[in-house]
Amino acid sequence: MKKIFITIFITIIAVMTFSQIDVFAFNVVSVGGATYDAITKKPISVYIEIFDEAGKRLQKVKSNAKDGYYFITGLKPGQTYELRCAEFEYMKQSVIVSTPASEKYQEISKDLLFTPKKVGIQIPVDVKLFEFSKSSLKNGTDLFLNQNLECLKLNPTVKIKIVSYPDNDNDPAKNAQLTLERSNAIRNYLIGKGLEQDRVVTEGASNVDPKNPVPVGKASKGKRYVGKSYFFIEAY
Amino acid sequence: MKKSKNIILSLVLFLFSVSSIFSQLLEYKETIIGKHSDEVLGVFVNEANTKFATSSLDETIKIWSLPEGKELLTLKGHLGAVYNLSFSGNDLMLASGSEDQTIRIWNVQTGAQEKVLTGHTGPVIGVYFSQDENNSMIASTSFDKTVKLWDVATGTEIKTLRGHTEATNNVAYSYDGKTIASCSDDSTVRVWSTDLTTSQPLMVLRGHKAPVLTVLYSFDSQKIASSDLSGEVVIWDAKTGEILRKFKAHNDILQDLSFAADNRTVVTGSLDKHVKLWDIEGPVLLADVTLNAGVWSVDLVSDASIITVGCDDGSVRLLKKVVAPVKKTKKK
């Protein structure tokens, strides 16, 4: 009788152990990608911290200095994780990664751009926020501006200046007015979403962006030129 | 005297053969069916040959009926030029890649935007649905030099293929589902396995001397066609990477080409204002249509009877094959 109980007990333990191996050892998701400087687009070597939904830090990994490659494994399927850059020279940024619900091992990919934290650094807004000669934000720009907003909220000591450039050099006075209105439209959006007013100042420009002039001739696929907007870090 | 007679005879024969070649060219009738408000950068005909989509510098996508050429829908949502398009194999979804660094998936019936895929760190230039039964993946290329693979159902970025040293311009899945081809400003075409456990290219195809702008598989997955900035077309053996044909097709940027269902007829369109149809087994020029605008994008229906064209003046054009009237024979 005693032997039977021992056998049953061992069997239960064995089943539980194997089921745990199945769940926790094989059914995992890994995230791999490269880390880049958001301004130069060059690979950088940084520490990345991984947090779960409860805000608990799970891991800290370092990306490769040569190609910026990083690899995080042991994540659970169907969960949401937050990746943060753990380097003082870079802005605190939060990248949310949702792992797919899967019953087998899976890898997903995520490249990460981190913005250097330096006074005077010029951060371009990579998408066209405005129509040609217009100063109201286009529909759908919230998707991109919210990323900037979240970054500013995570870095509460950072103060910025928004500078916008015109679409041509035809009328400097009109350009100055248009671009100031564009910068103010971005500022108003950020403040409307909860950013402190004293952290953002704006500026316009009379002439086109010297770093991003109006293109001459055609490339392999043409582009209609619309002046860019930039965030300058004023203080942190 | 006899020598000069021979020369004249040769000249006559040469002129005769040239004129007979030209007289054999297929004829296409051009119709402008509508306009975008800016340059038309992408054109894609659906699987059933009943619709086609166009994308433009004006940041919109339009869906048109075939063969009528009636405008059905305008899709808005991108925040920059829409560079390229791909219908899913079941024709229910459309993927688009844009200057705004996103890939968007649209419902073809309603025009509703279903997903926004973010992850590229530069403008997205090429998109292509996988050719499996469920169209489960999308491949994309970008100025960020990578090729990314996305799970359509979850919108998750599954894999990043690295190796190109300059911007990647276009991408295509093979119809047997085994490989992906990408092309780049680095003048190469790279062939990758769809096996997600591998990350190195199976082949690096070198043969172009200029940035390679587009790449496409034939429907039997036996050949890859690519075109470049200088107007050259290269046809590759998809299994070995060997160059099968290489020819100068146009005198300006050759941004787009497409295969017909017979796997040997290819259409090319260029900023030199010509749309040409080729039998790549020669290559033999089958048709040469001169337009009054540069061509960014071309596609065709399976039997090459209709060619869809996107132009740099914003116009969307159909070239319909002119069928010669059948000669009636006298009954005895």
Coordinates of C-alpha atoms in Angstrom, one line a residue:
Chain A
M1 CA 0.0 0.0 0.0
K2 CA 2.8 2.4 1.0
K3 CA 4.6 1.5 -2.3
I4 CA 1.5 2.4 -4.3
F5 CA 1.2 5.8 -2.6
I6 CA 4.9 6.5 -3.2
T7 CA 4.6 5.5 -6.9
I8 CA 1.5 7.7 -7.4
F9 CA 3.3 10.6 -5.6
I10 CA 6.4 10.2 -7.8
T11 CA 4.2 10.0 -10.9
I12 CA 2.4 13.3 -10.0
I13 CA 5.7 15.1 -9.3
A14 CA 7.1 13.8 -12.6
V15 CA 4.0 14.9 -14.6
M16 CA 4.1 18.4 -12.9
T17 CA 7.8 18.7 -13.6
F18 CA 7.4 17.8 -17.3
S19 CA 4.4 20.1 -17.8
Q20 CA 6.4 22.9 -16.2
I21 CA 9.3 22.2 -18.6
D22 CA 6.9 22.3 -21.5
V23 CA 5.4 25.6 -20.4
F24 CA 8.4 27.5 -19.1
A25 CA 11.3 26.1 -21.0
F26 CA 10.1 25.7 -24.6
N27 CA 7.1 28.1 -24.9
V28 CA 9.1 31.3 -24.9
V29 CA 9.5 34.3 -27.1
S30 CA 12.7 36.1 -27.9
V31 CA 13.2 39.6 -29.2
G32 CA 16.2 40.6 -31.3
G33 CA 17.1 43.7 -33.2
A34 CA 19.6 46.6 -33.4
T35 CA 20.0 49.8 -31.4
Y36 CA 20.7 53.0 -33.2
D37 CA 21.4 56.6 -32.4
A38 CA 18.2 58.3 -33.5
I39 CA 20.1 61.3 -35.0
T40 CA 23.0 59.7 -36.8
K41 CA 21.3 56.3 -37.4
K42 CA 24.6 54.6 -36.5
P43 CA 24.6 51.4 -34.4
I44 CA 25.2 52.1 -30.7
S45 CA 26.1 49.9 -27.7
V46 CA 23.7 50.5 -24.8
Y47 CA 22.2 48.7 -21.9
I48 CA 18.5 47.8 -22.3
E49 CA 16.2 47.0 -19.4
I50 CA 13.1 44.8 -19.8
F51 CA 10.1 45.4 -17.5
D52 CA 6.9 43.3 -17.3
E53 CA 3.4 44.7 -17.2
A54 CA 3.6 45.1 -13.4
G55 CA 6.7 47.3 -13.8
K56 CA 9.1 44.6 -12.5
R57 CA 12.5 44.7 -14.0
L58 CA 13.2 41.2 -15.5
Q59 CA 16.5 41.5 -17.4
K60 CA 19.2 43.9 -18.5
V61 CA 21.1 43.2 -21.7
K62 CA 23.8 45.1 -23.6
S63 CA 23.7 45.6 -27.4
N64 CA 26.8 44.8 -29.5
A65 CA 29.2 47.7 -30.1
K66 CA 29.8 46.6 -33.7
D67 CA 26.3 46.4 -35.2
G68 CA 24.1 47.4 -32.3
Y69 CA 22.6 43.9 -32.1
Y70 CA 20.8 42.8 -29.0
F71 CA 18.9 39.7 -28.0
I72 CA 16.4 39.1 -25.2
T73 CA 15.0 35.7 -24.5
G74 CA 12.7 34.0 -21.9
L75 CA 9.7 36.3 -22.5
K76 CA 6.2 34.8 -22.2
P77 CA 3.9 34.6 -25.2
G78 CA 0.8 36.9 -25.2
Q79 CA 2.3 39.4 -22.8
T80 CA 3.3 43.1 -23.1
Y81 CA 6.8 44.2 -22.1
E82 CA 8.5 47.6 -21.9
L83 CA 12.1 48.1 -23.1
R84 CA 14.1 51.1 -21.8
C85 CA 17.5 52.4 -22.6
A86 CA 19.5 52.4 -19.3
E87 CA 22.2 55.0 -20.3
F88 CA 22.4 58.5 -18.8
E89 CA 23.6 60.0 -22.1
Y90 CA 20.4 59.0 -23.9
M91 CA 16.8 60.2 -23.3
K92 CA 14.7 57.8 -21.3
Q93 CA 12.5 56.1 -23.8
S94 CA 9.9 53.4 -23.5
V95 CA 9.3 50.9 -26.2
I96 CA 6.3 48.6 -25.8
V97 CA 6.7 45.1 -27.2
S98 CA 3.7 42.8 -27.3
T99 CA 4.7 39.1 -27.7
P100 CA 2.4 37.0 -29.9
A101 CA 0.3 34.3 -28.3
S102 CA 2.0 31.1 -29.6
E103 CA 2.3 27.6 -28.4
K104 CA 5.8 27.1 -29.7
Y105 CA 9.1 29.0 -29.5
Q106 CA 9.0 32.2 -31.5
E107 CA 11.3 35.1 -32.2
I108 CA 10.2 38.6 -33.0
S109 CA 12.2 41.6 -34.2
K110 CA 12.4 45.2 -33.0
D111 CA 15.0 47.8 -33.9
L112 CA 15.4 50.6 -31.4
L113 CA 16.3 54.3 -31.9
F114 CA 17.6 56.2 -28.9
T115 CA 17.9 59.9 -28.8
P116 CA 21.1 61.4 -27.3
K117 CA 20.5 63.8 -24.3
K118 CA 22.6 66.8 -25.1
V119 CA 21.8 70.5 -25.1
G120 CA 21.4 71.9 -28.6
I121 CA 20.8 68.5 -30.2
Q122 CA 18.4 68.8 -33.2
I123 CA 15.8 66.0 -33.3
P124 CA 14.0 65.9 -36.7
V125 CA 10.3 65.0 -37.0
D126 CA 10.6 62.4 -39.7
V127 CA 7.1 62.5 -41.0
K128 CA 5.3 65.4 -42.8
L129 CA 3.1 66.9 -40.2
F130 CA 1.7 69.6 -42.5
E131 CA 0.3 70.0 -46.0
F132 CA 2.2 72.2 -48.4
S133 CA 1.8 75.9 -47.3
K134 CA -0.6 74.9 -44.4
S135 CA -0.1 75.2 -40.7
S136 CA -2.7 72.8 -39.2
L137 CA -1.6 69.3 -38.2
K138 CA -2.6 66.6 -40.7
N139 CA -5.0 63.9 -39.6
G140 CA -3.1 60.9 -38.2
T141 CA -0.1 62.9 -37.0
D142 CA -1.0 62.0 -33.4
L143 CA 0.5 58.5 -34.0
F144 CA 3.9 60.1 -34.3
L145 CA 3.6 63.1 -32.0
N146 CA 2.5 60.9 -29.2
Q147 CA 5.9 59.1 -29.3
N148 CA 7.6 62.5 -28.8
L149 CA 5.1 63.3 -26.0
E150 CA 5.8 60.1 -24.2
C151 CA 9.5 60.6 -24.4
L152 CA 9.2 64.2 -23.0
K153 CA 7.0 62.9 -20.1
L154 CA 9.6 60.3 -19.3
N155 CA 12.3 63.0 -19.2
P156 CA 10.6 65.7 -17.0
T157 CA 13.7 67.9 -16.7
V158 CA 14.1 68.3 -20.5
K159 CA 13.0 71.6 -22.1
I160 CA 12.7 71.9 -25.8
K161 CA 12.4 74.5 -28.6
I162 CA 10.3 73.6 -31.7
V163 CA 11.6 75.1 -34.9
S164 CA 9.7 74.7 -38.2
Y165 CA 11.0 75.5 -41.7
P166 CA 9.1 76.7 -44.8
D167 CA 8.4 74.9 -48.1
N168 CA 10.3 77.5 -50.3
D169 CA 12.1 80.8 -50.3
N170 CA 9.5 82.8 -52.1
D171 CA 8.3 85.2 -49.4
P172 CA 10.4 85.4 -46.2
A173 CA 7.9 87.4 -44.2
K174 CA 5.1 85.0 -45.0
N175 CA 7.3 82.0 -44.3
A176 CA 8.2 83.4 -40.9
Q177 CA 4.5 83.6 -40.0
L178 CA 3.6 80.2 -41.5
T179 CA 6.4 78.4 -39.7
L180 CA 5.7 80.0 -36.4
E181 CA 2.1 78.8 -36.7
R182 CA 3.4 75.3 -37.5
S183 CA 5.6 75.2 -34.4
N184 CA 2.8 76.6 -32.3
A185 CA 0.4 73.9 -33.7
I186 CA 2.8 71.2 -32.5
R187 CA 3.3 72.9 -29.1
N188 CA -0.5 73.2 -28.7
Y189 CA -0.9 69.5 -29.4
L190 CA 1.7 68.6 -26.8
I191 CA 0.3 70.9 -24.1
G192 CA -3.2 69.8 -24.9
K193 CA -2.0 66.2 -24.1
G194 CA -0.6 67.3 -20.7
L195 CA 2.9 68.6 -21.3
E196 CA 3.8 71.5 -19.0
Q197 CA 3.7 74.9 -20.9
D198 CA 7.0 76.2 -19.6
R199 CA 8.9 73.3 -21.1
V200 CA 8.2 74.2 -24.7
V201 CA 9.1 77.3 -26.7
T202 CA 8.6 77.8 -30.4
E203 CA 10.3 79.5 -33.3
G204 CA 9.7 80.0 -37.1
A205 CA 12.1 80.4 -40.0
S206 CA 12.1 82.8 -43.0
N207 CA 14.1 80.5 -45.3
V208 CA 14.2 76.8 -46.1
D209 CA 16.1 74.4 -43.9
P210 CA 19.8 74.7 -44.7
K211 CA 20.4 71.1 -43.7
N212 CA 17.5 69.8 -45.8
P213 CA 17.2 72.1 -48.8
V214 CA 14.6 71.8 -51.6
P215 CA 15.8 68.9 -53.8
V216 CA 16.9 69.6 -57.4
G217 CA 15.9 67.1 -60.1
K218 CA 14.4 63.7 -59.7
A219 CA 15.5 60.8 -57.6
S220 CA 14.3 57.3 -58.2
K221 CA 11.0 58.2 -56.7
G222 CA 10.2 61.9 -56.4
K223 CA 9.1 63.7 -53.3
R224 CA 7.0 66.9 -52.8
Y225 CA 9.1 69.1 -50.5
V226 CA 7.5 70.2 -47.3
G227 CA 9.7 72.0 -44.7
K228 CA 10.6 69.9 -41.7
S229 CA 10.1 70.6 -38.0
Y230 CA 12.7 69.9 -35.3
F231 CA 12.8 69.6 -31.6
F232 CA 15.9 71.2 -30.1
I233 CA 16.9 70.2 -26.5
E234 CA 17.3 73.5 -24.6
A235 CA 18.0 72.1 -21.1
Y236 CA 17.8 68.9 -19.1
Chain B
M1 CA 30.2 46.8 -109.4
K2 CA 29.2 43.4 -108.1
K3 CA 30.3 44.4 -104.6
S4 CA 28.2 47.5 -104.6
K5 CA 25.2 45.5 -105.9
N6 CA 25.7 43.1 -103.0
I7 CA 25.8 46.0 -100.5
I8 CA 22.6 47.4 -101.9
L9 CA 20.9 44.0 -101.7
S10 CA 22.0 43.5 -98.1
L11 CA 20.7 47.0 -97.3
V12 CA 17.3 46.2 -98.8
L13 CA 17.1 43.0 -96.9
F14 CA 18.1 44.7 -93.7
L15 CA 15.5 47.4 -94.2
F16 CA 12.9 44.8 -95.0
S17 CA 13.7 42.7 -91.9
V18 CA 13.6 45.9 -89.7
S19 CA 10.3 47.0 -91.2
S20 CA 8.8 43.5 -90.8
I21 CA 9.9 43.5 -87.1
F22 CA 8.2 46.8 -86.5
S23 CA 5.1 45.7 -88.3
Q24 CA 4.9 42.7 -86.0
L25 CA 4.8 44.9 -82.8
L26 CA 1.6 44.5 -80.9
E27 CA -0.6 47.6 -80.8
Y28 CA -2.1 49.0 -77.6
K29 CA -4.7 51.8 -77.3
E30 CA -4.0 54.3 -74.5
T31 CA -6.8 55.7 -72.3
I32 CA -6.3 58.1 -69.4
I33 CA -8.9 56.9 -66.9
G34 CA -8.3 59.3 -64.0
K35 CA -5.8 61.3 -62.0
H36 CA -4.1 61.6 -58.6
S37 CA -3.2 65.1 -57.6
D38 CA 0.5 64.2 -57.8
E39 CA 2.8 61.6 -59.3
V40 CA 1.6 58.0 -59.3
L41 CA 4.3 55.8 -57.8
G42 CA 2.8 52.4 -57.5
V43 CA 0.4 50.2 -59.5
F44 CA -0.8 46.6 -58.6
V45 CA -3.3 44.4 -60.4
N46 CA -5.3 42.0 -58.2
E47 CA -5.2 38.2 -58.6
A48 CA -8.6 38.0 -60.3
N49 CA -7.7 40.8 -62.7
T50 CA -10.9 42.6 -61.7
K51 CA -9.3 45.6 -59.8
F52 CA -6.1 47.4 -59.6
A53 CA -4.7 49.9 -57.0
T54 CA -2.5 53.0 -57.5
S55 CA -0.5 54.9 -54.9
S56 CA 0.8 58.4 -55.2
L57 CA 3.0 61.2 -53.9
D58 CA -0.3 62.8 -53.0
E59 CA -0.4 60.4 -50.0
T60 CA -3.5 58.5 -51.2
I61 CA -4.3 55.1 -52.7
K62 CA -7.0 54.6 -55.3
I63 CA -8.7 51.4 -56.3
W64 CA -10.0 51.1 -59.8
S65 CA -12.2 48.5 -61.6
L66 CA -10.9 46.3 -64.5
P67 CA -11.4 46.3 -67.4
E68 CA -13.6 49.5 -67.2
G69 CA -11.1 51.6 -65.3
K70 CA -13.7 53.1 -63.0
E71 CA -12.5 54.7 -59.8
L72 CA -14.0 52.8 -56.9
L73 CA -12.3 54.0 -53.7
T74 CA -9.8 56.5 -52.4
L75 CA -7.9 55.4 -49.3
K76 CA -6.5 58.1 -47.0
G77 CA -4.3 57.7 -43.9
H78 CA -0.7 57.8 -44.8
L79 CA 1.3 60.9 -43.8
G80 CA 3.7 60.8 -46.7
A81 CA 4.1 59.6 -50.3
V82 CA 2.8 56.1 -50.8
Y83 CA 5.6 54.3 -52.6
N84 CA 4.2 50.8 -53.2
L85 CA 1.3 48.4 -53.0
S86 CA 0.5 44.7 -52.8
F87 CA -2.8 42.8 -53.0
S88 CA -3.1 39.7 -50.9
G89 CA -3.6 36.5 -52.9
N90 CA -7.3 36.3 -52.0
D91 CA -7.7 40.0 -53.0
L92 CA -9.3 40.9 -49.7
M93 CA -6.4 43.0 -48.3
L94 CA -4.1 45.6 -49.7
A95 CA -0.8 46.5 -48.1
S96 CA 0.9 49.9 -48.7
G97 CA 4.4 51.2 -47.8
S98 CA 5.0 54.9 -47.3
E99 CA 7.4 57.7 -46.7
D100 CA 5.8 58.0 -43.2
Q101 CA 7.7 54.8 -42.2
T102 CA 4.6 52.7 -41.9
I103 CA 3.0 49.8 -43.6
R104 CA -0.8 49.9 -43.6
I105 CA -3.2 47.1 -44.3
W106 CA -6.5 48.0 -45.9
N107 CA -9.8 46.3 -46.5
V108 CA -10.3 46.2 -50.2
Q109 CA -14.1 46.1 -50.1
T110 CA -14.7 48.9 -47.6
G111 CA -11.5 50.9 -47.9
A112 CA -11.1 50.8 -44.1
Q113 CA -7.6 50.9 -42.6
E114 CA -7.2 47.7 -40.6
K115 CA -3.6 47.8 -39.3
V116 CA -0.7 50.2 -39.1
L117 CA 2.7 48.4 -38.9
T118 CA 5.5 50.5 -37.4
G119 CA 9.1 49.4 -36.9
H120 CA 11.1 50.6 -39.9
T121 CA 13.4 53.5 -39.1
G122 CA 13.2 55.1 -42.5
P123 CA 10.6 55.5 -45.3
V124 CA 9.1 52.2 -46.5
I125 CA 9.7 51.7 -50.2
G126 CA 8.5 48.1 -51.0
V127 CA 5.8 45.8 -49.7
Y128 CA 4.7 42.3 -50.8
F129 CA 2.3 39.7 -49.4
S130 CA 3.5 36.2 -49.0
Q131 CA 2.1 33.7 -51.4
D132 CA 0.9 31.1 -48.9
E133 CA -2.8 30.2 -48.7
N134 CA -3.5 32.6 -45.8
N135 CA -1.2 35.4 -47.0
S136 CA 0.1 35.3 -43.5
M137 CA 3.2 37.5 -43.9
I138 CA 4.2 40.8 -45.5
A139 CA 7.8 41.6 -46.5
S140 CA 8.9 45.2 -46.6
T141 CA 11.9 47.3 -47.7
S142 CA 13.1 50.7 -46.5
F143 CA 15.6 53.5 -46.6
D144 CA 16.8 51.9 -43.3
K145 CA 18.6 49.2 -45.5
T146 CA 16.6 46.3 -44.0
V147 CA 14.0 43.8 -45.2
K148 CA 11.4 43.2 -42.5
L149 CA 8.9 40.4 -42.3
W150 CA 5.5 41.0 -40.6
D151 CA 2.8 38.6 -39.3
V152 CA -0.3 39.9 -40.9
A153 CA -2.8 38.5 -38.3
T154 CA -1.0 40.1 -35.2
G155 CA 0.8 43.0 -36.9
T156 CA 4.0 41.8 -35.2
E157 CA 7.4 42.4 -36.7
I158 CA 8.8 38.8 -36.9
K159 CA 12.2 39.2 -38.5
T160 CA 14.7 41.7 -39.8
L161 CA 17.0 40.6 -42.7
R162 CA 20.2 42.6 -42.8
G163 CA 23.0 42.5 -45.3
H164 CA 22.2 45.2 -47.9
T165 CA 24.6 48.1 -47.5
E166 CA 22.3 50.8 -49.0
A167 CA 18.6 51.5 -49.0
T168 CA 16.5 48.5 -50.0
N169 CA 14.1 49.4 -52.8
N170 CA 11.8 46.5 -53.4
V171 CA 11.0 43.0 -52.3
A172 CA 9.0 40.0 -53.7
Y173 CA 8.0 36.6 -52.4
S174 CA 8.4 33.6 -54.8
Y175 CA 5.1 31.9 -55.7
D176 CA 6.3 28.6 -54.3
G177 CA 6.6 30.3 -51.0
K178 CA 10.2 29.2 -50.5
T179 CA 12.2 32.4 -51.0
I180 CA 12.2 36.2 -50.9
A181 CA 14.2 38.5 -53.2
S182 CA 15.1 42.0 -52.3
C183 CA 17.0 44.7 -54.3
S184 CA 18.9 47.7 -53.2
D185 CA 20.8 50.9 -54.0
D186 CA 23.9 48.7 -53.4
S187 CA 23.3 47.3 -56.9
T188 CA 22.6 43.7 -55.7
V189 CA 19.6 41.4 -55.5
R190 CA 19.6 39.2 -52.4
V191 CA 17.7 36.0 -52.2
W192 CA 16.6 34.9 -48.7
S193 CA 14.9 31.7 -47.4
T194 CA 11.4 32.1 -45.9
D195 CA 12.6 29.7 -43.2
L196 CA 12.5 32.1 -40.3
T197 CA 15.4 30.3 -38.5
T198 CA 17.9 31.5 -41.1
S199 CA 19.1 35.1 -41.4
Q200 CA 21.9 35.0 -44.0
P201 CA 21.0 35.4 -47.7
L202 CA 21.0 32.2 -49.8
M203 CA 22.4 34.1 -52.8
V204 CA 23.8 37.6 -53.5
L205 CA 23.2 38.3 -57.2
R206 CA 25.6 40.7 -58.8
G207 CA 25.1 41.9 -62.4
H208 CA 23.6 45.3 -62.2
K209 CA 25.9 48.3 -62.4
A210 CA 23.4 50.8 -61.0
P211 CA 21.0 50.8 -58.0
V212 CA 18.4 48.1 -58.5
L213 CA 14.9 49.5 -58.2
T214 CA 12.6 46.5 -58.5
V215 CA 12.6 42.8 -58.3
L216 CA 10.0 40.2 -59.1
Y217 CA 9.5 36.4 -59.5
S218 CA 7.9 34.7 -62.4
F219 CA 4.7 32.9 -61.5
D220 CA 6.5 29.5 -61.8
S221 CA 9.1 30.8 -59.4
Q222 CA 11.9 29.8 -61.9
K223 CA 13.0 33.2 -62.8
I224 CA 13.7 36.6 -61.1
A225 CA 13.5 39.8 -63.1
S226 CA 15.1 43.0 -61.8
S227 CA 15.5 46.5 -63.3
D228 CA 17.8 49.4 -62.4
L229 CA 18.4 53.1 -62.5
S230 CA 20.2 53.0 -65.9
G231 CA 17.3 51.2 -67.7
E232 CA 18.7 47.7 -67.7
V233 CA 16.8 44.5 -67.1
V234 CA 18.4 41.3 -65.8
I235 CA 16.7 38.0 -65.8
W236 CA 18.1 35.5 -63.3
D237 CA 17.7 31.8 -62.8
A238 CA 15.9 31.8 -59.4
K239 CA 17.5 28.5 -58.3
T240 CA 21.1 29.1 -59.3
G241 CA 21.4 32.9 -59.5
E242 CA 22.8 32.6 -63.0
I243 CA 22.2 35.5 -65.4
L244 CA 19.9 34.2 -68.1
R245 CA 19.4 37.5 -70.0
K246 CA 20.6 41.1 -69.6
F247 CA 19.5 43.9 -71.8
K248 CA 19.1 47.6 -72.0
A249 CA 15.3 48.2 -72.0
H250 CA 15.0 51.9 -71.6
N251 CA 17.1 55.1 -71.7
D252 CA 16.1 56.5 -68.3
I253 CA 15.1 55.2 -64.8
L254 CA 13.4 51.9 -65.0
Q255 CA 11.3 51.9 -61.9
D256 CA 9.0 49.0 -62.5
L257 CA 8.4 45.8 -64.4
S258 CA 5.9 42.9 -64.2
F259 CA 5.5 39.3 -65.4
A260 CA 2.5 38.0 -67.4
A261 CA 1.1 34.6 -66.6
D262 CA 3.1 32.9 -69.4
N263 CA 6.3 33.6 -67.4
R264 CA 8.0 34.9 -70.5
T265 CA 6.2 38.2 -71.2
V266 CA 7.4 41.1 -69.2
V267 CA 6.2 44.7 -69.2
T268 CA 8.6 47.6 -68.3
G269 CA 7.9 51.2 -67.7
S270 CA 10.4 54.1 -67.5
L271 CA 10.7 57.8 -67.1
D272 CA 11.8 57.9 -70.7
K273 CA 8.0 57.9 -71.4
H274 CA 7.9 54.4 -72.9
V275 CA 6.0 51.3 -71.9
K276 CA 7.5 48.2 -73.5
L277 CA 6.4 44.6 -73.6
W278 CA 9.1 41.9 -74.0
D279 CA 9.4 38.2 -74.7
I280 CA 12.4 37.6 -72.4
E281 CA 13.3 34.4 -74.1
G282 CA 14.9 36.5 -76.9
P283 CA 14.7 39.1 -75.6
V284 CA 12.2 40.3 -78.3
L285 CA 10.4 43.6 -78.2
L286 CA 6.7 42.8 -78.5
A287 CA 5.3 46.3 -78.1
D288 CA 6.5 49.8 -77.5
V289 CA 4.0 52.5 -76.5
T290 CA 5.2 56.1 -76.3
L291 CA 3.3 58.3 -73.8
N292 CA 3.5 62.0 -73.1
A293 CA 4.5 61.5 -69.5
G294 CA 7.2 59.6 -67.6
V295 CA 6.2 56.2 -66.1
W296 CA 6.9 55.3 -62.5
S297 CA 4.9 52.1 -62.3
V298 CA 3.3 49.4 -64.5
D299 CA 1.5 46.1 -64.1
L300 CA -0.6 43.9 -66.3
V301 CA -3.5 41.4 -66.3
S302 CA -2.5 37.7 -66.7
D303 CA -2.8 37.6 -70.5
A304 CA -1.2 41.0 -71.1
S305 CA -4.3 42.3 -72.8
I306 CA -4.4 45.3 -70.4
I307 CA -1.4 47.2 -69.0
T308 CA -2.0 49.5 -66.1
V309 CA 0.3 52.6 -65.9
G310 CA 1.1 55.2 -63.3
C311 CA 2.6 58.4 -64.6
D312 CA 4.7 61.3 -63.2
D313 CA 2.0 63.8 -64.3
G314 CA -0.5 62.1 -61.8
S315 CA -2.4 60.3 -64.6
V316 CA -3.5 56.7 -64.4
R317 CA -3.7 55.1 -67.8
L318 CA -4.8 51.8 -69.3
L319 CA -3.2 50.4 -72.4
K320 CA -5.6 47.9 -74.0
K321 CA -4.4 45.5 -76.7
V322 CA -5.9 46.2 -80.1
V323 CA -7.2 43.0 -81.5
A324 CA -6.9 42.9 -85.3
P325 CA -10.2 42.2 -87.1
V326 CA -10.5 38.6 -88.3
K327 CA -10.3 38.4 -92.1
K328 CA -13.4 36.8 -93.6
T329 CA -12.7 34.1 -96.1
K330 CA -15.0 33.4 -99.0
K331 CA -16.9 30.2 -98.8
K332 CA -16.7 28.0 -101.8

